[in-house]
Coordinates of C-alpha atoms in Angstrom, one line a residue:
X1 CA -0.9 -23.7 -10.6
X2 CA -0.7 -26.7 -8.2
X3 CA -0.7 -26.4 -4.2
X4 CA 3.3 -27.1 -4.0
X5 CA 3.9 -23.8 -6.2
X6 CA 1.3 -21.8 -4.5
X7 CA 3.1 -22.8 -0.9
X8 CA 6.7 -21.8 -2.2
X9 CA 5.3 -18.3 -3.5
X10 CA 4.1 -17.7 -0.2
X11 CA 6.6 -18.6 2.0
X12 CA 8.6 -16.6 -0.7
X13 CA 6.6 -13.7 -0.5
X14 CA 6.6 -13.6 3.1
X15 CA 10.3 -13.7 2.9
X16 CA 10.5 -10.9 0.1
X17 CA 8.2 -9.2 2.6
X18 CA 10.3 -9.4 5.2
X19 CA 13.5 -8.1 3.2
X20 CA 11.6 -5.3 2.2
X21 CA 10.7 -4.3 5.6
X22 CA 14.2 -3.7 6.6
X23 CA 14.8 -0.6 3.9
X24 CA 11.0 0.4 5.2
X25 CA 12.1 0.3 8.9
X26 CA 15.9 2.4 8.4
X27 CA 13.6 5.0 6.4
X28 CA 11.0 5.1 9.2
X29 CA 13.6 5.5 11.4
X30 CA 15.6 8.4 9.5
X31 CA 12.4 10.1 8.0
X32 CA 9.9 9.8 10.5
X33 CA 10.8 9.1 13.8
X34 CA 12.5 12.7 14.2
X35 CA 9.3 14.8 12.8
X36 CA 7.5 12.2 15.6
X37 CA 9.7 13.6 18.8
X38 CA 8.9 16.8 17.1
X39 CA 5.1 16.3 17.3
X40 CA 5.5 14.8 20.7
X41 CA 7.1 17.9 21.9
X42 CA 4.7 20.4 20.7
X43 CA 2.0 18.4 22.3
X44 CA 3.4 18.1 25.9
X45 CA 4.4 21.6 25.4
X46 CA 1.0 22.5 24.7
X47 CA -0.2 20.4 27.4
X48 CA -2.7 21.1 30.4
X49 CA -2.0 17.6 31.8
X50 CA 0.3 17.2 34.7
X51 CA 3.2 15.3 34.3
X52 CA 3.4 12.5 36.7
X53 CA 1.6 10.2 34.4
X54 CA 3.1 6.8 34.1
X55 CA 4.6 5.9 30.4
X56 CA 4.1 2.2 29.9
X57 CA 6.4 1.9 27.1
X58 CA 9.0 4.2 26.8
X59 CA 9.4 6.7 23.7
X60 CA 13.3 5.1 23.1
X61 CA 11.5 1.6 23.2
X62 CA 9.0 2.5 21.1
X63 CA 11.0 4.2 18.4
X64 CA 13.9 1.3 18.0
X65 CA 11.8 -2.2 19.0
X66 CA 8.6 -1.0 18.7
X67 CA 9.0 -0.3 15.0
X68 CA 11.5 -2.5 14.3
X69 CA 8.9 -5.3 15.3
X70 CA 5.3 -3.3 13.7
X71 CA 7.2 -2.6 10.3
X72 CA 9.1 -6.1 10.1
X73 CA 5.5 -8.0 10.7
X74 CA 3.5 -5.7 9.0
X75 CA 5.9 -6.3 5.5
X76 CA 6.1 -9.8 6.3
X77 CA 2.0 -10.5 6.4
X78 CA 1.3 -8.0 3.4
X79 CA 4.3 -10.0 1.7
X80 CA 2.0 -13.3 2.0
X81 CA -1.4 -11.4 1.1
X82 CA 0.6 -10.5 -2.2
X83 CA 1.7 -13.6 -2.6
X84 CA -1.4 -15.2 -2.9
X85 CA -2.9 -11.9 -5.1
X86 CA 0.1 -13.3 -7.3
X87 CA -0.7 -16.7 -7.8
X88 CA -4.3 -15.2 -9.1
X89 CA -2.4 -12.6 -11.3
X90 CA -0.2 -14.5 -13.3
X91 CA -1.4 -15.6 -16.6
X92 CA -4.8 -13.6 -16.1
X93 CA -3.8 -10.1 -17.0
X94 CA -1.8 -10.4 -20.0
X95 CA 1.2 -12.3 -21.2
X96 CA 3.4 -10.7 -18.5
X97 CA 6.9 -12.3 -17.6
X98 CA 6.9 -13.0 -13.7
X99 CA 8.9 -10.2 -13.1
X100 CA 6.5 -8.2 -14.4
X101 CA 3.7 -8.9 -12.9
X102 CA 5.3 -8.9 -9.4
X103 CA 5.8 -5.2 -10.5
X104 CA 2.7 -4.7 -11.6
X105 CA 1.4 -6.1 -8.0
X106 CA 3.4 -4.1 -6.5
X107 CA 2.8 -0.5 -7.7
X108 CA -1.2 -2.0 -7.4
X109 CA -0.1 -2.2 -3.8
X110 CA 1.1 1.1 -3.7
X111 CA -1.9 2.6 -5.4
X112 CA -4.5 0.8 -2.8
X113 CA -2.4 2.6 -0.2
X114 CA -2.2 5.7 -1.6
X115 CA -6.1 6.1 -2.8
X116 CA -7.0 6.7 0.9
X117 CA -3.8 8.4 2.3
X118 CA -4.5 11.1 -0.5
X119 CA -8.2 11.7 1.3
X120 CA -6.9 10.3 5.0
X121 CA -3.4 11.3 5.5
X122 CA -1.6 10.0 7.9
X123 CA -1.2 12.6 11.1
X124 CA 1.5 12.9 13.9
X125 CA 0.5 13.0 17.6
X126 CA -1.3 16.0 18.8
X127 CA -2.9 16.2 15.4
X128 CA -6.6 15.3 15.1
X129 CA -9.4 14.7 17.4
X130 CA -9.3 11.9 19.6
X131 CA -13.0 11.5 19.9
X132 CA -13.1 11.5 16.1
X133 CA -10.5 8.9 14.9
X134 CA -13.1 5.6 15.1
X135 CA -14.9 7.4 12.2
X136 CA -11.7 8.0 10.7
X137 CA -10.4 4.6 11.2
X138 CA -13.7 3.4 9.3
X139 CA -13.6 6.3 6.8
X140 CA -9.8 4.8 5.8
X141 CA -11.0 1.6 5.3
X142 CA -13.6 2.0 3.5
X143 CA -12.1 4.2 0.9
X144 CA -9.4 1.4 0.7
X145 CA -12.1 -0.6 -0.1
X146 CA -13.3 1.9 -2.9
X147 CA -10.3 2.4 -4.5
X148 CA -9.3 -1.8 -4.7
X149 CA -13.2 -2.1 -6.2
X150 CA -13.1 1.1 -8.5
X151 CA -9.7 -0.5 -9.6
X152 CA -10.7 -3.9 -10.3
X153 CA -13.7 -2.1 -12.5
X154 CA -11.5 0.4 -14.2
X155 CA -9.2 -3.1 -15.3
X156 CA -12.3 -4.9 -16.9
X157 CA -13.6 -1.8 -18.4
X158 CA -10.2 -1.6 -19.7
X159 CA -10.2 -5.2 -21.1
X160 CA -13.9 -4.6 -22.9
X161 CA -12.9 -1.4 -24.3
X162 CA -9.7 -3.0 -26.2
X163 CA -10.6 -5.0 -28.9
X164 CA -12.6 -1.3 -30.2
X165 CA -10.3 1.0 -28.9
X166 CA -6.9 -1.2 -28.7
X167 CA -4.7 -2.0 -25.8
X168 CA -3.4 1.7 -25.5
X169 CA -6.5 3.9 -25.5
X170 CA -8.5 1.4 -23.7
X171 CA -6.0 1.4 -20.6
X172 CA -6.2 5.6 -20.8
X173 CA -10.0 5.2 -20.7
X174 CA -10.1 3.0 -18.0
X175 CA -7.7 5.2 -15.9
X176 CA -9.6 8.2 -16.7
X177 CA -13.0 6.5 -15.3
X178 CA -10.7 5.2 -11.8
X179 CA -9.4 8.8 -11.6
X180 CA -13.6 10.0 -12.3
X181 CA -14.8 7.6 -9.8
X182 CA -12.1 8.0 -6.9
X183 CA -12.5 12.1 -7.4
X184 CA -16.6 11.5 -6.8
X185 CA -15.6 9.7 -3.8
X186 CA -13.4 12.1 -2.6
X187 CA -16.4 14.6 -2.9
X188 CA -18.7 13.0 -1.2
X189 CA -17.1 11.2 1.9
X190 CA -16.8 14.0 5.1
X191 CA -13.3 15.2 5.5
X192 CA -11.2 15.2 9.1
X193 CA -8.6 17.8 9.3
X194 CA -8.5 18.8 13.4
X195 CA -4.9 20.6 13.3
X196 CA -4.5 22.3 16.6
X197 CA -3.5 26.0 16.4
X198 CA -0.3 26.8 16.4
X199 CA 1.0 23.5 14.8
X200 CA 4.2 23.7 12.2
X201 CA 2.0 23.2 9.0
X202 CA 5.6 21.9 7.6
X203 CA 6.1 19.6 10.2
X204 CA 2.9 17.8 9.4
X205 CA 3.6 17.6 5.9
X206 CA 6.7 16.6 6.8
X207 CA 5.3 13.8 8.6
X208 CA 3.0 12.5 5.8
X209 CA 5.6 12.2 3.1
X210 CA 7.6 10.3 5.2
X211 CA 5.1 7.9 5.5
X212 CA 4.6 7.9 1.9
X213 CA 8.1 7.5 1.4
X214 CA 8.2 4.3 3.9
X215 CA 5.1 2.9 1.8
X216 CA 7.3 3.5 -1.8
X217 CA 10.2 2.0 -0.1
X218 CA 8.5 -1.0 1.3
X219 CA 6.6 -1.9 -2.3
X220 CA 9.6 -1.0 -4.2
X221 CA 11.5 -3.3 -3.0
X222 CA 9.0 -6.0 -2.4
X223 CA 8.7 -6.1 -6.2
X224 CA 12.4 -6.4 -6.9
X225 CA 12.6 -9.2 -4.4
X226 CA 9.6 -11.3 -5.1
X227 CA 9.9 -10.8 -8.4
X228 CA 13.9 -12.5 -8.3
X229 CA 12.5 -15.4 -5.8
X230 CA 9.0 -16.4 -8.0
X231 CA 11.0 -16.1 -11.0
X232 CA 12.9 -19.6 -9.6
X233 CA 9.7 -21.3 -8.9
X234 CA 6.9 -20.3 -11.8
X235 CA 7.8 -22.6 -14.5
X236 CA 8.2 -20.3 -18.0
X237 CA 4.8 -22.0 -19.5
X238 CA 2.8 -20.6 -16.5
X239 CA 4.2 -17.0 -16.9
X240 CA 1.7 -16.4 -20.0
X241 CA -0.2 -19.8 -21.0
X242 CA -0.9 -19.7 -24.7
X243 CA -4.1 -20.9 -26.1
X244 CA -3.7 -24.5 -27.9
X245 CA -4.9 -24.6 -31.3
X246 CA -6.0 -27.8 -32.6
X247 CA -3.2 -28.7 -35.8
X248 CA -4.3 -28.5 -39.3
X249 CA -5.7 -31.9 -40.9
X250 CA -3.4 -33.2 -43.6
X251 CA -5.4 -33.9 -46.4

């Protein structure tokens, strides 16, 4: 893949990033933001603070251009990342049409996110220790990290297993050692679950599948996009190059 296709998939990805961030941002804003003023509530309720502290950025502010502007960037660099994970991708992991593997990438995406959020969910204000969330912060990211290696094992264990196993029950047998692997993690990394008493255990739940649901939105529709806009650039021949064999010898 030459450096001219590699620079429209990018800027294309970043675009496809970008249009998926606006679906992301109207379900952060219908899903989320209200179980947020409801977290934000019980903790100034619950509060021993006095309240003549001054807000630097208002709570409207915050909850139009604040995450108009964190989702819309955050969707358009993750759209480039991907991007570039594509131009890798395609060709290397099977004879998959463009649009297929921009899926593919895509639920990957999803997976790497939700790996962590399943051990590390995300939490509303007034939930979790504030002295505690640098080792939580780390703890995330490293079980991102965990789950992108354990992932890229469980594909080439995959790939050995097939020409003994075929296609089928090599791909369960890989999944079944990610699953294995990820549940060992799970085990032995600390846990961080500071809920204050009194807090609506439904409201917190609430809370985290709304995020999850911002995360399905935003990949979702990243796939369907990039996949359209690569599909115009990748020529057919790069989609799923076929090996050459050398033409029989008339004798």
């Amino acid at each position: 893949m030459n450096s001219v296709t590699v620079r429209n998939l990018l800027v294309r990805g970043m675009l496809a990033g970008l249009a998926a961030g606006l679906p992301a941002l109207v379900t952060a804003y219908l899903l989320g933001e209200p179980h947020v003023d409801a977290a934000i509530a019980f903790e100034e309720a619950h509060s021993h603070a006095h309240g003549d502290e001054v807000e630097v950025v208002s709570r409207a502010m915050q909850s139009t251009a604040g995450l108009a502007t964190g989702i819309l960037v955050y969707g358009v660099a993750l759209g480039g990342i991907a991007a570039l994970v594509f131009c890798f991708l395609l060709g290397r992991i099977g004879r998959f049409s463009t649009r297929a593997t921009a899926a593919l990438l895509a639920a990957g995406a999803l997976l790497v996110y939700l790996v962590p959020f399943l051990k590390y969910p995300a939490n509303p204000p007034a939930v979790g220790d504030p002295d505690t969330i640098g080792q939580r912060t780390a703890l995330y990211f490293l079980m991102m990290l965990l789950g992108i290696l354990l992932a890229v094992g469980a594909t080439l264990l995959g790939r050995r297993l097939a020409p003994r196993l075929g296609n089928w029950y090599a791909t369960v047998a890989g999944g079944a050692a990610f699953v294995v692997a990820i549940g060992i993690a799970y085990a032995f990394l600390p846990a961080y679950d500071n809920v204050p008493h009194g807090f609506p255990g439904t409201l917190l739940w609430q809370f985290r599948l709304s995020t999850l649901a911002v995360q399905l939105v935003l990949w979702t529709a990243f796939g369907l996009v990039f996949g359209h806009l690569a599909e115009r650039v990748v020529p057919a021949r790069q989609e799923a190059p076929a090996v050459e064999e050398a033409a029989p010898v008339a004798s």
